mmCIF file of C-alpha atoms in Angstrom:
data_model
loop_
_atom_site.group_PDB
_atom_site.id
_atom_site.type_symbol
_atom_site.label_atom_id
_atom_site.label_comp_id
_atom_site.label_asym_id
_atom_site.label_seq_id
_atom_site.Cartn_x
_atom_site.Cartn_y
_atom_site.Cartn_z
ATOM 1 C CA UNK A 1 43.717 -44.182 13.879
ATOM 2 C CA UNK A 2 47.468 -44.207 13.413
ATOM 3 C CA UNK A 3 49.378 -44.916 17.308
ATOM 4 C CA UNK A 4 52.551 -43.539 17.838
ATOM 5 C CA UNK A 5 55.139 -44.332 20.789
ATOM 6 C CA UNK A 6 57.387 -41.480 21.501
ATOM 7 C CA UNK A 7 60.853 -41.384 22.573
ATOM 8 C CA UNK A 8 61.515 -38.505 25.384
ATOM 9 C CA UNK A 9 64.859 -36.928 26.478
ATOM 10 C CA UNK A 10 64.972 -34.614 29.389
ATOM 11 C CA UNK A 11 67.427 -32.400 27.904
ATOM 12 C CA UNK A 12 65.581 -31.308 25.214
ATOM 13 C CA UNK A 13 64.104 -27.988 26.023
ATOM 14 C CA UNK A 14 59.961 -26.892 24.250
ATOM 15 C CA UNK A 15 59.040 -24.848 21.344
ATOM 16 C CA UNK A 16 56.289 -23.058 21.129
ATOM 17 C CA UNK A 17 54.580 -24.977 17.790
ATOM 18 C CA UNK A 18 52.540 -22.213 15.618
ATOM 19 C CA UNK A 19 51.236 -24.941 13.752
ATOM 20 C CA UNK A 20 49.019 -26.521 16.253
ATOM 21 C CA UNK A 21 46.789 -23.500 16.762
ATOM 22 C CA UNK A 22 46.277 -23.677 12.878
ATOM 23 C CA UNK A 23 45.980 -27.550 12.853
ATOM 24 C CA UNK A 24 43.059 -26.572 14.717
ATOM 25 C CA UNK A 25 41.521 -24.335 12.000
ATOM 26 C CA UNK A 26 42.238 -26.714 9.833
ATOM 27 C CA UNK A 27 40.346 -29.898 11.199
ATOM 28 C CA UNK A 28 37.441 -27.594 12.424
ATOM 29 C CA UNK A 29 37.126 -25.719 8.735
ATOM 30 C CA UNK A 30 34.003 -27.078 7.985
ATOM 31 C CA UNK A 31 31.890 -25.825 11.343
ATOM 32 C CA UNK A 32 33.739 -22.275 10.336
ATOM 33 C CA UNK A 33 32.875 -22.168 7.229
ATOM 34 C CA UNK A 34 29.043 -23.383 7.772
ATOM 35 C CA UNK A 35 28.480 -21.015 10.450
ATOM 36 C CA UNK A 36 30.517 -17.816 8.498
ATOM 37 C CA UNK A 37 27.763 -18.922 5.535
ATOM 38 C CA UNK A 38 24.655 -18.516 8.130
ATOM 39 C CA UNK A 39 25.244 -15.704 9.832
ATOM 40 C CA UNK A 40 26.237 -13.809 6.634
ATOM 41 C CA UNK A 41 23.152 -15.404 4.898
ATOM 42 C CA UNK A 42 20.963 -13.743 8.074
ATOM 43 C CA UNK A 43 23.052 -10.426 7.641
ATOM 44 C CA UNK A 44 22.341 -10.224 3.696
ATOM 45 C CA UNK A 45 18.246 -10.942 4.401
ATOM 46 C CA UNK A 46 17.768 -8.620 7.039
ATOM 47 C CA UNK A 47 19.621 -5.954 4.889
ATOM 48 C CA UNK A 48 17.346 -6.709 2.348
ATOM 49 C CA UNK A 49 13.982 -6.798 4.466
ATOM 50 C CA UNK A 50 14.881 -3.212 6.613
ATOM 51 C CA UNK A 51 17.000 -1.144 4.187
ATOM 52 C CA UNK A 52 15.219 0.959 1.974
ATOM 53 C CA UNK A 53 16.960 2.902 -1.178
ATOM 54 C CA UNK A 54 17.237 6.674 -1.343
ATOM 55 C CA UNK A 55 17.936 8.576 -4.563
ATOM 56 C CA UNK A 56 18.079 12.106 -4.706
ATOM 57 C CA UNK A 57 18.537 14.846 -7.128
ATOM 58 C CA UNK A 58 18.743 18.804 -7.640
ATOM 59 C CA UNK A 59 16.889 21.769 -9.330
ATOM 60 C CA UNK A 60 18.742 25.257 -9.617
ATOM 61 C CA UNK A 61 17.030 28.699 -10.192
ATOM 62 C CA UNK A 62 18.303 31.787 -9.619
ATOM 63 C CA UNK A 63 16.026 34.784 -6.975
ATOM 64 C CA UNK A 64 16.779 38.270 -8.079
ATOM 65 C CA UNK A 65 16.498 39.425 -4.462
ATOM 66 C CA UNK A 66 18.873 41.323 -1.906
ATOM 67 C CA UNK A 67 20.415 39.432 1.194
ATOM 68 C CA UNK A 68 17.557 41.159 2.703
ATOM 69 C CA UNK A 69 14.211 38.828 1.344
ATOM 70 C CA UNK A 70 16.375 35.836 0.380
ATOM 71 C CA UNK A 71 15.612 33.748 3.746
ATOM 72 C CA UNK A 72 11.705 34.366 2.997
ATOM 73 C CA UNK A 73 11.451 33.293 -0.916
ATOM 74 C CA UNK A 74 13.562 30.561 0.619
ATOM 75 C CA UNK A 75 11.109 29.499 3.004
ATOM 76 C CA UNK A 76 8.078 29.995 0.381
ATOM 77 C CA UNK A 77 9.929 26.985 -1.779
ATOM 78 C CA UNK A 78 8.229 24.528 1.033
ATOM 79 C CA UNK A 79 5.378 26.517 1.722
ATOM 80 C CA UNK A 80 2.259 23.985 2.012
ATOM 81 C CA UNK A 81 0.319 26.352 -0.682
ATOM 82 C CA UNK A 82 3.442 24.942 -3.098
ATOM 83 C CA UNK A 83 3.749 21.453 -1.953
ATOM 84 C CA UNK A 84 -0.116 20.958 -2.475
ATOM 85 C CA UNK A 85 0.173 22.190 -5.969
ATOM 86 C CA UNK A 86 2.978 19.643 -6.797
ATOM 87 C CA UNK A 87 1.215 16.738 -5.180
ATOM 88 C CA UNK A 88 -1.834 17.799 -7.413
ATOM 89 C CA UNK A 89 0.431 17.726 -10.460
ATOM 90 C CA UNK A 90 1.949 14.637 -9.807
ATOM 91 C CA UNK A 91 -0.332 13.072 -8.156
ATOM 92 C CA UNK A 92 1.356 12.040 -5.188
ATOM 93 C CA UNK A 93 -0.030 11.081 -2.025
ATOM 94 C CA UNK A 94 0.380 12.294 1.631
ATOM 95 C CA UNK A 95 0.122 15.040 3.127
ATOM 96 C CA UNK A 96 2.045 18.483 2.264
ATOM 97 C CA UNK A 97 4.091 18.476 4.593
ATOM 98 C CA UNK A 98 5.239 15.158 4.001
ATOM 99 C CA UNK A 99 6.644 16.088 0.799
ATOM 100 C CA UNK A 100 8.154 19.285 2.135
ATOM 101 C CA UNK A 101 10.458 16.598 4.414
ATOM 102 C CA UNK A 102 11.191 15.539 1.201
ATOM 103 C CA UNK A 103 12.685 18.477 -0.289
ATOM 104 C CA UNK A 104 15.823 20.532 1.261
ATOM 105 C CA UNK A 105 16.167 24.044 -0.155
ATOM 106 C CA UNK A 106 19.743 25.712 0.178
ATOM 107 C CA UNK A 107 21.817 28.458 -1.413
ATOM 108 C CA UNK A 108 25.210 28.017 -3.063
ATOM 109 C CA UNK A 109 28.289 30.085 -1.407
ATOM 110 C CA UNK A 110 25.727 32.547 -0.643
ATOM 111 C CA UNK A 111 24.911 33.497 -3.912
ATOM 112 C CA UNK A 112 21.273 33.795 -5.686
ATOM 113 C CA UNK A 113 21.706 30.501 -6.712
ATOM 114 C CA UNK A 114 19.272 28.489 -4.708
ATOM 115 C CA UNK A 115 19.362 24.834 -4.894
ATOM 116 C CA UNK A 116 16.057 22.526 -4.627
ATOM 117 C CA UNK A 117 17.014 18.974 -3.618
ATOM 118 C CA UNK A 118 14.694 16.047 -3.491
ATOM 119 C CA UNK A 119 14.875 12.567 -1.726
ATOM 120 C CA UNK A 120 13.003 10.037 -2.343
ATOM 121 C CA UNK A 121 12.653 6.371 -2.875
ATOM 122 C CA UNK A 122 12.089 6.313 -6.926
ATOM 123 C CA UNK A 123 15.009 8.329 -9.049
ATOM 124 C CA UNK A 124 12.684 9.147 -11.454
ATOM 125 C CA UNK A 125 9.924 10.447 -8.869
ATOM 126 C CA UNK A 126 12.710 12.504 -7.344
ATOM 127 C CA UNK A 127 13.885 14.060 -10.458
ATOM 128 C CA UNK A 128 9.723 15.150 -11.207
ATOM 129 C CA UNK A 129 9.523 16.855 -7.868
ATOM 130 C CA UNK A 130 12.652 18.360 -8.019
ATOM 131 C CA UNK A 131 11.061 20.109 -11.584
ATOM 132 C CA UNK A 132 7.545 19.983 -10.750
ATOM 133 C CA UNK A 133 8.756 22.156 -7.184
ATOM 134 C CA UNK A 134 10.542 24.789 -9.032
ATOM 135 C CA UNK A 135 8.013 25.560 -11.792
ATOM 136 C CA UNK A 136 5.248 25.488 -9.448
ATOM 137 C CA UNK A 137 7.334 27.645 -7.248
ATOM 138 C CA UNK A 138 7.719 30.358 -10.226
ATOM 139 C CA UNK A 139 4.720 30.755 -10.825
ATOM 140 C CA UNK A 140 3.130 30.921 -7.750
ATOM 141 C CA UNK A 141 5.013 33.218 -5.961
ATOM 142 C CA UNK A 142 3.872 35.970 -8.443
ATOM 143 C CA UNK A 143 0.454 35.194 -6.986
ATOM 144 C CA UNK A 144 1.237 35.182 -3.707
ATOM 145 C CA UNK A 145 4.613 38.235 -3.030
ATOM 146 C CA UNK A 146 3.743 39.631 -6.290
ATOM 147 C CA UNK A 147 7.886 38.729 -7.459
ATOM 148 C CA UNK A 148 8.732 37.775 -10.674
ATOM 149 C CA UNK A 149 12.648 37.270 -10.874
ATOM 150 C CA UNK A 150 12.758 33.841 -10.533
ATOM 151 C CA UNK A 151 15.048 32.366 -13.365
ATOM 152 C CA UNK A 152 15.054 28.171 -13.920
ATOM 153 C CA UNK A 153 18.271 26.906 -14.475
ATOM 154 C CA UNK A 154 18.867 23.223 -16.419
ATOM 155 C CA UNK A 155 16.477 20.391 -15.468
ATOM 156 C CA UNK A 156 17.011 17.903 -12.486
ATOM 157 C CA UNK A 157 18.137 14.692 -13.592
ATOM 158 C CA UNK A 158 17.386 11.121 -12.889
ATOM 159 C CA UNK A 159 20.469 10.079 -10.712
ATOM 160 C CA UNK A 160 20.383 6.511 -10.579
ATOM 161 C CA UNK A 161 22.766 5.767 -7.757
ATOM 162 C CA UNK A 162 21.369 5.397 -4.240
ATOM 163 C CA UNK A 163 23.200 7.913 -1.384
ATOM 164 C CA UNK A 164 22.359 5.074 1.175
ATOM 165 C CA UNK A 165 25.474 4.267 2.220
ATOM 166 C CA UNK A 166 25.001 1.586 4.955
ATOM 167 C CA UNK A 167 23.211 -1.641 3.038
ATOM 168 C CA UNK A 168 25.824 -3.793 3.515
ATOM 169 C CA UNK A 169 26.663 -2.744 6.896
ATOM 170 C CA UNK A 170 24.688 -6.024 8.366
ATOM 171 C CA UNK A 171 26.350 -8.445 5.720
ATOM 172 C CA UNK A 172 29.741 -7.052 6.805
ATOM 173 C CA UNK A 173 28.561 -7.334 10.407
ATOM 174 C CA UNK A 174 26.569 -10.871 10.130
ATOM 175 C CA UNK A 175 30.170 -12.264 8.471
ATOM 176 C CA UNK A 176 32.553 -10.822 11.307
ATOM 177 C CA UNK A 177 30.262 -12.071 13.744
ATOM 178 C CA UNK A 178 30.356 -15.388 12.377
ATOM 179 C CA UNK A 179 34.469 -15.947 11.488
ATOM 180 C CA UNK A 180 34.865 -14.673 15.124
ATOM 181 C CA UNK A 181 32.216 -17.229 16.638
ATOM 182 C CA UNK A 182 33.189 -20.100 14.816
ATOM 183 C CA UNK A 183 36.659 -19.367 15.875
ATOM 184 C CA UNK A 184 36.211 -19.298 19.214
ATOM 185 C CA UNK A 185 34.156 -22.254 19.313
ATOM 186 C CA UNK A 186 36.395 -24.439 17.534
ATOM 187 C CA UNK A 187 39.234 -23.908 20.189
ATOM 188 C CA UNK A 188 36.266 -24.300 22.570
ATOM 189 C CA UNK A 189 35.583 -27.641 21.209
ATOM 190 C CA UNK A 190 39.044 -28.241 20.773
ATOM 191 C CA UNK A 191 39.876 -26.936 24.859
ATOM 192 C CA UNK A 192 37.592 -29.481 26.438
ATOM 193 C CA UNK A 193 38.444 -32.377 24.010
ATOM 194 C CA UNK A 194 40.228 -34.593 26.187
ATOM 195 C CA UNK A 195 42.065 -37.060 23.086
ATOM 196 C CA UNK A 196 46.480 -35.963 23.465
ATOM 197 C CA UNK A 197 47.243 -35.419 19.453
ATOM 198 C CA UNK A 198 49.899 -33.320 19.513
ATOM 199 C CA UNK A 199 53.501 -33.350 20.747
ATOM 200 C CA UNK A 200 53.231 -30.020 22.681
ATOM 201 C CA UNK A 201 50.568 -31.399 24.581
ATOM 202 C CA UNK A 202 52.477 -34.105 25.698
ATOM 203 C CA UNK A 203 55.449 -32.399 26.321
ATOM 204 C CA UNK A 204 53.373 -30.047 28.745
ATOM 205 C CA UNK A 205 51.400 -33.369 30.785
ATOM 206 C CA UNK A 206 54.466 -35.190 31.411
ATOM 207 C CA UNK A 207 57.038 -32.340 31.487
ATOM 208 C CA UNK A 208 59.465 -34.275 28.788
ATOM 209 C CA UNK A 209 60.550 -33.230 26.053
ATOM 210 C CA UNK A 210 59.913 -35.456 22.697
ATOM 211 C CA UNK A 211 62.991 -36.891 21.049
ATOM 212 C CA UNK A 212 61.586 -38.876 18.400
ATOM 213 C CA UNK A 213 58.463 -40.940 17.506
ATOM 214 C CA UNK A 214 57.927 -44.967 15.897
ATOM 215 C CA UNK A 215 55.048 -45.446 13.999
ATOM 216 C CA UNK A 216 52.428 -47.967 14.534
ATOM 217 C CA UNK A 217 52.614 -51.142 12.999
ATOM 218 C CA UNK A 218 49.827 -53.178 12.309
ATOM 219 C CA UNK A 219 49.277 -56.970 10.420
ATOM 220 C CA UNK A 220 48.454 -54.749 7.478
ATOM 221 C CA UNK A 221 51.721 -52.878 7.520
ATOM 222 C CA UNK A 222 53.371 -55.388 7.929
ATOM 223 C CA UNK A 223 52.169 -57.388 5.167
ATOM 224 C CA UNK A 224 52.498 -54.861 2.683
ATOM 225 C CA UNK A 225 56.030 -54.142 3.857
ATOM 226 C CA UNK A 226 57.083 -57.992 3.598
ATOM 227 C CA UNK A 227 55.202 -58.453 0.002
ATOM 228 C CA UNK A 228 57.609 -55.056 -1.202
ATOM 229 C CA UNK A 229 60.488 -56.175 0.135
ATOM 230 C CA UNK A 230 60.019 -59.919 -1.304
ATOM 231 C CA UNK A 231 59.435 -58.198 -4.575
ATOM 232 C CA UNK A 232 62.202 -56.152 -4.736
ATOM 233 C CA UNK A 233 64.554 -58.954 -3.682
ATOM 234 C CA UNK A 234 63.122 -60.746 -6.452
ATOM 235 C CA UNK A 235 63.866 -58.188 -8.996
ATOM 236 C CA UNK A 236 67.773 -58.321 -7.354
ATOM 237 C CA UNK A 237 67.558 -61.644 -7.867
ATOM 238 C CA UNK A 238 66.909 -61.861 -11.244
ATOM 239 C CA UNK A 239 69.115 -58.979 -12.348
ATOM 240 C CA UNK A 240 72.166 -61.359 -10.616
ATOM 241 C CA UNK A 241 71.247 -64.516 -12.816
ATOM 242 C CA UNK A 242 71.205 -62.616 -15.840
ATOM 243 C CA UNK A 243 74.891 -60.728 -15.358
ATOM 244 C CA UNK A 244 76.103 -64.476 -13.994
ATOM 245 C CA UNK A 245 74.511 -65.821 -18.120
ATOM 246 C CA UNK A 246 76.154 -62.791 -19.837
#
């Protein structure tokens, strides 16, 4: 390890040296950067192991009713006569009223225009019972209010892109928690390490201000200085015989 013997003066007054605190990012970068990669790496597998992906997707029709029946041919939509019909179509499994949790039935700035949105865990699934719902729906409630002014409007579609919006919420969380660890422990580690390598922390044991420093020098140094210095004599050397020869 290079020594170096410091010159003080007591006139010279401290500066606060920015540096240091990133010298000590620097040396530790490793440690930060191994324990950013784990606790990310933990983050990204438990998103993948507890989120789940929802899709979801609409159906329109149209009641011919007054204000006064549109709450109860609302209602009928999730009725578990209806939802048992659509599981029987599909094939689906569960109960009725499992699917009906599925399915959220709502009217557009209060106009006949109901709206017959699914959720589910397939897109394509979603889109079927969106469809399967409304047709079922149709012709059903003939059977069962005796009303026939229910209009289908354009198909549901298959909406590929997932409304859950928090998946990478633990990746985000599992890397934060590790740059701020592995921060703090590396001016942990470098709090209790007990080796003076800086000039500020000098300055603040013996309350002197640093004037200058001198390198170490060592037999290796030294050699390698002596052999340069012989050399370049040499080449002075030889440049002054051949101007004395000219």
């Amino acid at each position: 390890m290079r020594k170096k013997t410091l010159i003080y003066d007591d006139h010279m007054s401290k500066d606060i040296n920015i540096k240091e605190y990133f010298d000590v990012l620097r040396d530790r970068f490793w440690l930060i950067l191994i324990i950013t990669l784990v606790t990310t790496t933990f983050g990204y597998a438990y998103s993948q192991m507890n989120s789940t992906s929802l899709y979801q997707t609409s159906k329109r029709i149209i009641l011919g009713s007054g204000e006064q029946d549109m709450n109860t041919l609302m209602v009928m939509i999730k009725d578990p006569i209806i939802m048992s019909e659509v599981q029987s179509k599909l094939g689906l499994d569960g109960s009725p009223e499992g699917l009906a949790n599925r399915i959220e039935v709502s009217r557009i700035d209060e106009s006949q225009v109901v709206l017959i949105s699914v959720t589910d865990t397939n897109p394509e699934r979603a889109a079927q019972i969106a469809n399967t719902t409304a047709s079922v729906y149709k012709s059903k409630i003939v059977e069962i209010l005796n009303y026939e002014q229910v209009q289908l409007l354009s198909q549901a579609s298959v909406n590929p892109v997932s409304i859950t919006t928090n998946q990478n919420r633990p990746i985000f969380i599992g890397f934060l928690f590790g740059l701020i660890t592995a921060i703090g422990l590396a001016y942990l580690l470098d709090s209790i390490d007990g080796a003076v390598k800086s000039r500020r922390e000098i300055e603040d044991i013996l309350n002197l201000p640093v004037l200058g420093e001198i390198s170490y020098m060592n037999r290796r140094n030294s050699v390698t200085k002596k052999a340069k210095k012989g050399s370049e004599n040499m080449e002075v050397r030889s440049e002054s015989v051949g101007i004395k020869q000219n």
